[in-house]
Coordinates of C-alpha atoms and ligand atoms in Angstrom, one line a residue:
M429 CA 113.5 126.3 97.9
T430 CA 115.0 126.3 94.4
K431 CA 112.3 127.2 91.9
I432 CA 112.3 125.9 88.4
P433 CA 109.5 127.6 86.5
G434 CA 107.5 125.5 84.1
R435 CA 106.6 122.0 85.2
T436 CA 107.0 120.7 81.6
Q437 CA 110.7 121.3 81.8
R438 CA 111.4 119.0 84.8
S439 CA 108.7 116.6 85.7
G440 CA 107.1 116.5 82.3
G441 CA 110.2 116.4 80.1
L442 CA 110.3 112.7 79.8
F443 CA 106.8 112.1 78.8
R444 CA 105.8 115.4 77.2
R445 CA 105.2 114.1 73.7
D446 CA 103.2 111.1 74.9
L447 CA 101.2 113.1 77.3
L448 CA 100.2 115.6 74.7
K449 CA 98.6 112.6 72.9
L450 CA 97.0 111.5 76.2
S451 CA 95.4 114.7 77.4
G452 CA 95.9 118.4 77.2
V453 CA 94.8 118.9 80.7
A454 CA 97.8 118.0 82.8
L455 CA 100.4 120.0 80.8
G456 CA 98.2 122.9 80.2
A457 CA 96.8 123.5 83.6
G458 CA 98.9 125.6 85.8
A459 CA 102.2 125.2 83.8
A460 CA 104.0 128.4 84.5
A461 CA 105.8 129.8 81.4
P462 CA 109.3 131.0 82.0
I463 CA 109.6 134.7 81.9
L464 CA 112.6 135.4 79.8
G465 CA 115.0 138.2 80.4
R466 CA 113.2 139.4 83.5
S467 CA 113.4 138.1 87.1
R468 CA 110.1 136.9 88.6
P469 CA 108.7 138.9 91.5
A470 CA 109.4 137.0 94.7
R471 CA 106.3 135.4 96.1
A472 CA 106.0 133.2 99.2
A473 CA 104.8 129.7 98.5
T474 CA 101.9 128.2 100.5
E475 CA 103.4 125.5 102.7
I476 CA 101.4 122.3 103.0
T477 CA 102.2 118.8 104.3
F478 CA 101.6 115.4 102.6
A479 CA 101.6 112.1 104.5
S480 CA 101.7 108.8 102.6
A481 CA 102.8 105.2 103.2
K482 CA 106.2 104.6 101.7
F483 CA 106.2 103.1 98.1
F484 CA 109.3 102.2 96.3
G485 CA 110.6 101.4 92.8
K486 CA 113.0 103.2 90.5
E487 CA 111.8 106.4 92.1
T488 CA 110.4 107.3 95.5
I489 CA 107.4 109.4 96.4
A490 CA 109.8 112.0 97.8
Q491 CA 111.2 112.5 94.2
L492 CA 107.7 112.9 92.8
V493 CA 106.9 115.5 95.5
D494 CA 110.2 117.3 94.6
A495 CA 109.0 117.3 91.0
Y496 CA 105.8 119.0 92.0
N497 CA 107.6 121.6 94.0
A498 CA 109.9 122.3 91.1
S499 CA 107.0 122.5 88.6
Q500 CA 105.5 125.7 90.1
D501 CA 106.2 128.3 92.8
K502 CA 102.8 128.8 94.4
V503 CA 102.8 125.7 96.7
H504 CA 105.5 123.9 98.5
V505 CA 104.8 120.4 99.8
T506 CA 106.7 118.8 102.7
Y507 CA 106.4 115.0 102.5
R508 CA 106.0 113.0 105.7
E509 CA 106.8 109.4 105.0
L510 CA 104.8 106.7 106.8
P511 CA 105.7 103.0 107.0
P512 CA 105.2 100.8 103.9
P513 CA 101.7 99.6 103.1
S514 CA 102.5 96.1 104.3
A515 CA 102.5 97.7 107.8
S516 CA 98.9 98.6 107.1
T517 CA 97.8 98.7 110.8
E518 CA 100.6 101.1 111.7
V519 CA 100.0 103.4 108.7
H520 CA 96.3 103.4 109.6
Q521 CA 97.1 104.3 113.2
A522 CA 99.4 107.1 112.3
L523 CA 96.8 108.7 110.0
V524 CA 94.0 108.3 112.5
Q525 CA 96.1 110.0 115.2
Q526 CA 96.9 112.9 112.9
L527 CA 93.5 113.4 111.3
A528 CA 91.6 113.1 114.6
R529 CA 93.3 116.2 115.9
R530 CA 91.5 118.2 113.2
N531 CA 94.3 120.8 113.1
G532 CA 94.8 120.7 109.4
A533 CA 97.9 118.4 109.3
P534 CA 98.6 116.7 107.0
D535 CA 96.8 118.8 104.3
V536 CA 96.9 115.9 101.9
F537 CA 97.2 112.1 102.6
T538 CA 97.0 108.8 100.9
Q539 CA 94.7 106.2 102.2
D540 CA 94.2 102.5 101.6
I541 CA 90.9 101.9 99.8
I542 CA 89.6 100.1 102.9
W543 CA 89.8 103.3 105.0
I544 CA 87.9 105.6 102.8
A545 CA 84.5 104.9 104.4
E546 CA 85.9 105.3 108.0
F547 CA 87.8 108.6 107.2
A548 CA 84.8 110.1 105.4
A549 CA 82.3 109.0 108.1
A550 CA 84.5 110.7 110.7
G551 CA 84.4 113.9 108.7
W552 CA 88.1 114.0 108.1
S553 CA 88.0 113.9 104.2
L554 CA 87.0 117.0 102.3
P555 CA 84.2 116.2 99.8
L556 CA 85.7 116.8 96.4
D557 CA 82.6 117.1 94.1
D558 CA 82.8 120.9 94.0
H559 CA 86.5 120.9 93.3
I560 CA 87.0 118.3 90.6
D561 CA 85.3 118.8 87.2
S562 CA 82.7 116.1 86.5
S563 CA 84.3 115.7 83.0
E564 CA 87.6 114.9 84.8
I565 CA 85.9 112.2 86.9
G566 CA 84.9 110.4 83.7
A567 CA 88.5 109.9 82.9
Y568 CA 88.9 107.4 85.7
F569 CA 87.7 103.8 85.9
P570 CA 84.1 104.0 87.2
G571 CA 84.7 101.2 89.8
L572 CA 87.5 103.1 91.3
V573 CA 85.4 106.3 91.4
A574 CA 82.7 104.3 93.2
G575 CA 85.3 103.1 95.7
C576 CA 86.3 106.8 96.3
K577 CA 82.7 107.7 97.3
W578 CA 81.0 107.7 100.6
Q579 CA 77.2 108.2 100.9
G580 CA 77.2 109.5 97.3
K581 CA 80.0 112.1 97.8
L582 CA 83.4 111.9 96.2
V583 CA 85.7 111.9 99.2
A584 CA 88.9 110.7 97.7
L585 CA 90.7 111.1 94.3
P586 CA 91.9 108.0 92.6
W587 CA 95.6 107.2 92.7
F588 CA 96.4 103.6 91.8
V589 CA 94.5 100.3 91.6
D590 CA 96.0 97.0 92.7
S591 CA 94.8 93.4 92.9
G592 CA 96.2 90.1 93.9
M593 CA 97.6 88.0 91.1
L594 CA 99.5 84.8 90.4
Y595 CA 103.2 85.1 89.4
Y596 CA 104.6 81.9 87.9
R597 CA 107.9 80.6 86.5
R598 CA 107.3 80.3 82.8
D599 CA 110.5 78.4 82.2
L600 CA 109.8 75.8 84.9
L601 CA 106.2 75.2 83.7
E602 CA 107.4 74.8 80.1
A603 CA 110.1 72.3 81.1
A604 CA 107.5 70.3 83.0
G605 CA 105.0 70.4 80.2
A606 CA 102.5 72.1 82.5
K607 CA 100.0 74.8 81.6
V608 CA 99.3 77.8 83.7
P609 CA 97.0 76.5 86.5
E610 CA 93.4 77.7 86.4
T611 CA 92.2 75.7 89.4
W612 CA 93.7 75.2 92.8
P613 CA 94.1 71.4 92.3
E614 CA 96.0 72.1 89.1
L615 CA 98.3 74.5 91.0
V616 CA 98.9 71.9 93.7
E617 CA 99.7 69.2 91.1
T618 CA 102.1 71.4 89.1
A619 CA 103.8 72.8 92.2
K620 CA 104.4 69.2 93.5
K621 CA 105.6 67.9 90.1
I622 CA 108.2 70.6 89.8
T623 CA 109.4 70.6 93.4
D624 CA 109.5 66.7 93.6
A625 CA 111.7 66.8 90.5
G626 CA 114.1 69.1 92.3
Q627 CA 113.6 71.9 89.8
A628 CA 112.5 74.4 92.6
K629 CA 112.7 74.3 96.3
L630 CA 109.3 75.9 97.0
G631 CA 106.0 75.4 95.4
F632 CA 103.5 78.2 96.2
L633 CA 104.1 81.3 98.3
W634 CA 101.5 83.6 99.7
Q635 CA 101.2 85.7 102.9
G636 CA 100.1 84.1 106.1
K637 CA 101.2 86.8 108.6
Q638 CA 98.7 88.2 111.0
A639 CA 98.4 91.4 109.1
E640 CA 96.1 93.1 106.5
V641 CA 97.5 91.2 103.7
L642 CA 96.2 87.9 105.2
V643 CA 92.7 89.4 104.8
C644 CA 93.5 90.2 101.2
D645 CA 94.6 86.6 100.6
L646 CA 91.5 85.4 102.5
V647 CA 89.2 87.4 100.2
S648 CA 90.7 85.8 97.1
F649 CA 90.7 82.2 98.4
T650 CA 87.2 82.6 99.7
G651 CA 85.9 84.4 96.6
S652 CA 87.5 81.8 94.3
N653 CA 85.1 79.3 96.0
G654 CA 82.0 81.5 95.6
G655 CA 82.2 82.7 99.2
A656 CA 82.6 86.0 100.9
I657 CA 83.3 87.7 104.2
L658 CA 80.1 89.8 104.3
D659 CA 77.2 90.0 102.0
A660 CA 76.6 93.0 99.8
D661 CA 74.2 94.3 102.5
G662 CA 77.2 94.9 104.7
K663 CA 75.6 93.0 107.6
T664 CA 75.2 89.4 106.8
V665 CA 78.4 87.6 107.9
R666 CA 79.3 84.7 105.6
I667 CA 82.8 83.9 106.9
A668 CA 81.6 80.7 108.6
D669 CA 79.6 79.4 105.5
P670 CA 80.8 76.2 103.9
A671 CA 82.4 78.0 100.9
A672 CA 84.7 80.0 103.2
V673 CA 85.5 77.1 105.5
E674 CA 86.5 75.0 102.6
A675 CA 88.7 77.9 101.3
V676 CA 90.5 78.5 104.6
Q677 CA 90.9 74.7 104.9
F678 CA 92.7 74.8 101.6
M679 CA 95.0 77.7 102.8
H680 CA 95.9 75.5 105.8
D681 CA 96.4 72.4 103.6
T682 CA 98.8 74.1 101.2
I683 CA 101.2 74.0 104.2
A684 CA 100.1 71.0 106.2
T685 CA 98.8 68.5 103.7
H686 CA 100.0 69.3 100.2
K687 CA 103.3 70.7 101.5
I688 CA 103.6 73.1 98.6
S689 CA 103.9 76.1 100.9
P690 CA 106.5 76.5 103.7
P691 CA 105.3 76.9 107.3
D692 CA 107.5 80.0 107.5
L693 CA 104.9 81.8 105.4
L694 CA 102.7 82.1 108.5
S695 CA 105.0 85.0 109.4
W696 CA 105.5 86.5 106.0
D697 CA 103.9 89.6 104.5
E698 CA 104.6 90.8 100.9
E699 CA 108.3 91.3 100.8
P700 CA 109.4 88.1 102.7
S701 CA 107.2 86.1 100.3
R702 CA 108.5 87.9 97.3
R703 CA 112.2 87.4 97.9
P704 CA 112.4 83.6 97.5
F705 CA 110.5 83.9 94.2
T706 CA 112.7 86.6 92.7
A707 CA 115.7 84.6 94.0
G708 CA 114.5 81.7 91.7
Q709 CA 113.5 79.3 94.5
A710 CA 109.7 79.1 94.0
V711 CA 107.3 78.1 91.2
F712 CA 104.3 80.2 92.2
L713 CA 103.7 83.4 94.2
R714 CA 100.6 85.3 95.0
N715 CA 101.4 89.1 95.3
W716 CA 100.5 92.6 94.1
S717 CA 101.7 94.3 90.9
Y718 CA 104.8 96.0 92.3
V719 CA 106.5 92.6 92.1
Y720 CA 106.6 92.5 88.3
G721 CA 109.1 95.4 88.0
I722 CA 111.4 93.9 90.7
S723 CA 111.3 90.5 89.0
Q724 CA 112.5 92.0 85.7
D725 CA 115.3 94.0 87.3
A726 CA 118.6 92.1 87.0
S727 CA 120.1 93.8 90.1
E728 CA 117.3 92.3 92.3
S729 CA 116.1 89.2 90.5
S730 CA 117.6 86.0 89.1
V731 CA 114.4 85.3 87.1
V732 CA 114.4 88.1 84.6
G733 CA 112.5 87.0 81.4
K734 CA 111.2 83.9 83.1
V735 CA 108.1 85.2 84.9
G736 CA 104.5 85.1 83.8
V737 CA 101.5 86.7 85.5
A738 CA 98.0 85.3 85.5
P739 CA 94.7 85.5 87.3
L740 CA 94.7 83.6 90.6
P741 CA 93.3 80.0 90.3
H742 CA 89.8 79.1 91.6
F743 CA 88.1 76.0 93.0
P744 CA 86.8 73.7 90.3
G745 CA 83.6 75.0 88.7
K746 CA 84.0 78.5 90.4
S747 CA 85.6 81.7 89.2
S748 CA 88.9 83.4 90.0
A749 CA 88.8 86.2 92.6
A750 CA 91.3 88.9 93.4
S751 CA 91.3 91.2 96.4
L752 CA 91.0 94.9 95.4
G753 CA 93.8 97.0 96.7
G754 CA 95.4 100.4 96.1
Y755 CA 95.8 103.8 97.8
Q756 CA 93.8 106.9 97.0
Y757 CA 94.3 110.6 97.8
G758 CA 92.4 112.5 100.5
V759 CA 92.3 116.2 101.3
N760 CA 92.1 117.0 105.0
A761 CA 88.7 118.6 105.7
S762 CA 90.5 120.7 108.4
S763 CA 93.2 121.9 106.0
K764 CA 93.9 125.6 106.2
H765 CA 95.2 125.6 102.7
K766 CA 92.6 123.8 100.7
E767 CA 93.3 125.4 97.3
A768 CA 97.0 124.5 97.6
A769 CA 96.1 121.0 98.7
L770 CA 93.7 120.6 95.8
D771 CA 96.3 121.8 93.3
F772 CA 98.8 119.2 94.6
V773 CA 96.3 116.3 94.4
R774 CA 95.2 117.3 90.9
W775 CA 98.9 117.2 89.9
M776 CA 99.5 113.9 91.7
S777 CA 96.5 112.3 90.0
S778 CA 97.2 113.9 86.5
P779 CA 97.8 111.6 83.5
E780 CA 101.5 112.6 83.5
T781 CA 102.1 111.7 87.2
Q782 CA 100.0 108.5 87.0
L783 CA 102.1 107.4 84.0
R784 CA 105.3 108.2 86.0
F785 CA 104.0 106.2 89.0
A786 CA 103.2 103.3 86.8
L787 CA 106.6 103.2 84.9
Q788 CA 108.8 104.0 87.9
L789 CA 107.0 102.4 90.8
G790 CA 104.8 99.8 89.1
L791 CA 101.5 101.2 90.4
A792 CA 98.6 100.6 88.0
P793 CA 96.9 103.8 86.8
T794 CA 93.3 104.5 87.7
R795 CA 92.9 106.7 84.5
Q796 CA 91.6 104.7 81.6
A797 CA 93.8 106.5 79.0
V798 CA 97.0 106.0 81.1
F799 CA 96.2 102.3 81.7
D800 CA 96.1 101.8 77.9
H801 CA 99.2 103.9 77.2
P802 CA 101.7 102.1 74.8
E803 CA 104.7 102.9 77.0
L804 CA 103.0 101.1 79.9
A805 CA 102.2 98.1 77.7
K806 CA 106.0 97.9 77.0
A807 CA 107.2 98.3 80.5
Q808 CA 104.5 96.4 82.5
P809 CA 102.9 94.1 79.9
F810 CA 101.0 92.2 82.5
M811 CA 98.9 95.2 83.3
A812 CA 97.1 95.3 80.0
Q813 CA 96.8 91.5 80.0
L814 CA 95.2 91.5 83.5
K815 CA 93.1 94.6 83.0
P816 CA 89.9 92.6 83.7
V817 CA 91.4 91.3 86.9
F818 CA 92.2 94.8 88.1
L819 CA 88.8 96.1 87.2
G820 CA 86.9 93.1 88.5
A821 CA 88.7 92.8 91.8
T822 CA 86.7 92.1 94.9
P823 CA 86.6 94.8 97.5
R824 CA 87.1 94.0 101.2
P825 CA 83.9 94.9 103.3
V826 CA 83.0 98.6 102.8
T827 CA 82.1 99.9 106.2
P828 CA 83.5 102.6 108.5
K829 CA 84.2 99.8 111.0
Y830 CA 86.4 97.9 108.6
P831 CA 89.6 98.2 110.7
Q832 CA 87.8 96.3 113.6
V833 CA 86.5 93.7 111.2
S834 CA 89.9 93.2 109.8
L835 CA 91.6 92.7 113.2
V836 CA 89.1 89.9 114.0
L837 CA 89.8 88.2 110.7
Q838 CA 93.5 88.5 111.1
S839 CA 93.5 86.9 114.5
E840 CA 91.0 84.2 113.8
V841 CA 92.3 83.1 110.4
S842 CA 95.8 83.0 111.9
K843 CA 94.5 80.7 114.6
A844 CA 92.9 78.5 112.0
L845 CA 96.1 78.3 110.0
A846 CA 98.4 77.6 112.9
G847 CA 96.1 75.3 114.9
G848 CA 94.0 73.6 112.2
D849 CA 90.5 74.2 113.8
V850 CA 89.3 76.0 110.8
K851 CA 85.5 75.7 111.5
G852 CA 85.9 76.7 115.1
A853 CA 88.0 79.8 114.3
L854 CA 85.6 81.0 111.5
E855 CA 82.6 80.5 113.8
A856 CA 84.4 82.6 116.4
A857 CA 85.2 85.2 113.7
K858 CA 81.5 85.3 112.6
S859 CA 80.2 86.0 116.1
R860 CA 82.8 88.7 116.8
I861 CA 82.1 90.4 113.4
D862 CA 78.3 90.1 114.0
A863 CA 78.8 92.1 117.1
I864 CA 80.8 94.8 115.2
V865 CA 78.5 95.2 112.2
G866 CA 75.5 95.2 114.5
V867 CA 73.2 92.4 113.6
Ligands
GLC1245 C1 98.6 96.6 99.2 C2 97.2 97.0 98.8 C3 96.4 97.5 100.0 C4 96.4 96.4 101.1 C5 97.9 96.1 101.5 C6 98.0 95.0 102.5 O1 99.3 97.8 99.6 O2 97.3 98.1 97.9 O3 95.1 97.7 99.6 O4 95.7 96.7 102.2 O5 98.6 95.8 100.3 O6 99.3 94.7 102.8

């Protein structure tokens, strides 16, 4: 391992000045001062492992891990890359298999916000209350901190927040004299107008694949009609209520009736739906925040400077809803190197690293001061604009049994979309979920 003493030299160099303004904590804590003119006594670093879904952008997670390794010489992290978050079921399975062995590996992991309850209830996540200063916790958005708790204990440390949003082609809307749609009927009308005129091939892209992202889309369509999957009590299943049936009918109709969405999207998750949009073929796209950076990168996008981002539309008389996403850090309760693991997660969640993730990978910070950072406002202007959307996003059901609930929704909503019997499929989903959540 090559050791470069002093984290401010490598990882912090870029942002040092800004971060001094942001917070003294990240740069002060643990930054090893170079010892000039003397060689350091050799010391073996504590070896730990870190497993995370693969995220990409101008940098990779592996590069961030390298920066941590280079910033100090006490801990050395080996990164084990899991599939991308769109392969949610596979990432979940890999983590469950490893954590259930309770052998301490991986020492640190990242988890989708929907697994926090399950991992904590299984006793796999180290409670962090005694290890993270309560003043530090106040630096994060309170909603995210709440999402990182299970039965009153902090069992995860915030990494990034995400939410579904509407990407639109500003240039096409302007040329058509259309405003950014606030309701679904407005979106249908504008999509039709622009595609009928031959200005774009595709109207509205979303993700219909039988996968976790379908549940995310379901949450926002249903929520935008005042409906829900489960009530706040975590037991009353509302997925077959009229508001949800009407919302899923609309998802189906975007393809079958309005013809603003291509039937192909029934097999698309995030990336297949993103590509036609950044290739300039579509008017509207529902997706996560990572798309903005790609859409403004001329090597990947033909719509640089032509993209707007807005809250997702809603049913007339109702309010917009976005599904809450994002991954958070966990420390393995069986880790044999907890102090080293904690040092690493503190660094990963520091203001400096959160800013770097936001600028380089497009992942929205969970620290209030980093979210409001001027450099971020320049690079990802939509984040500041959509701050209320991120912070008001709707969580998927919070229960240790979430993965089972999700698999039922994925299969029944897929059936509804492909076959058209929306009411029948949602009734079936309701009775299967009733059996899981125990009513
Ligand atoms: C994004 C979200 C995550 C969600 C996944 C679905 O990665 O952050 O919460 O489960 O997409 O594909």
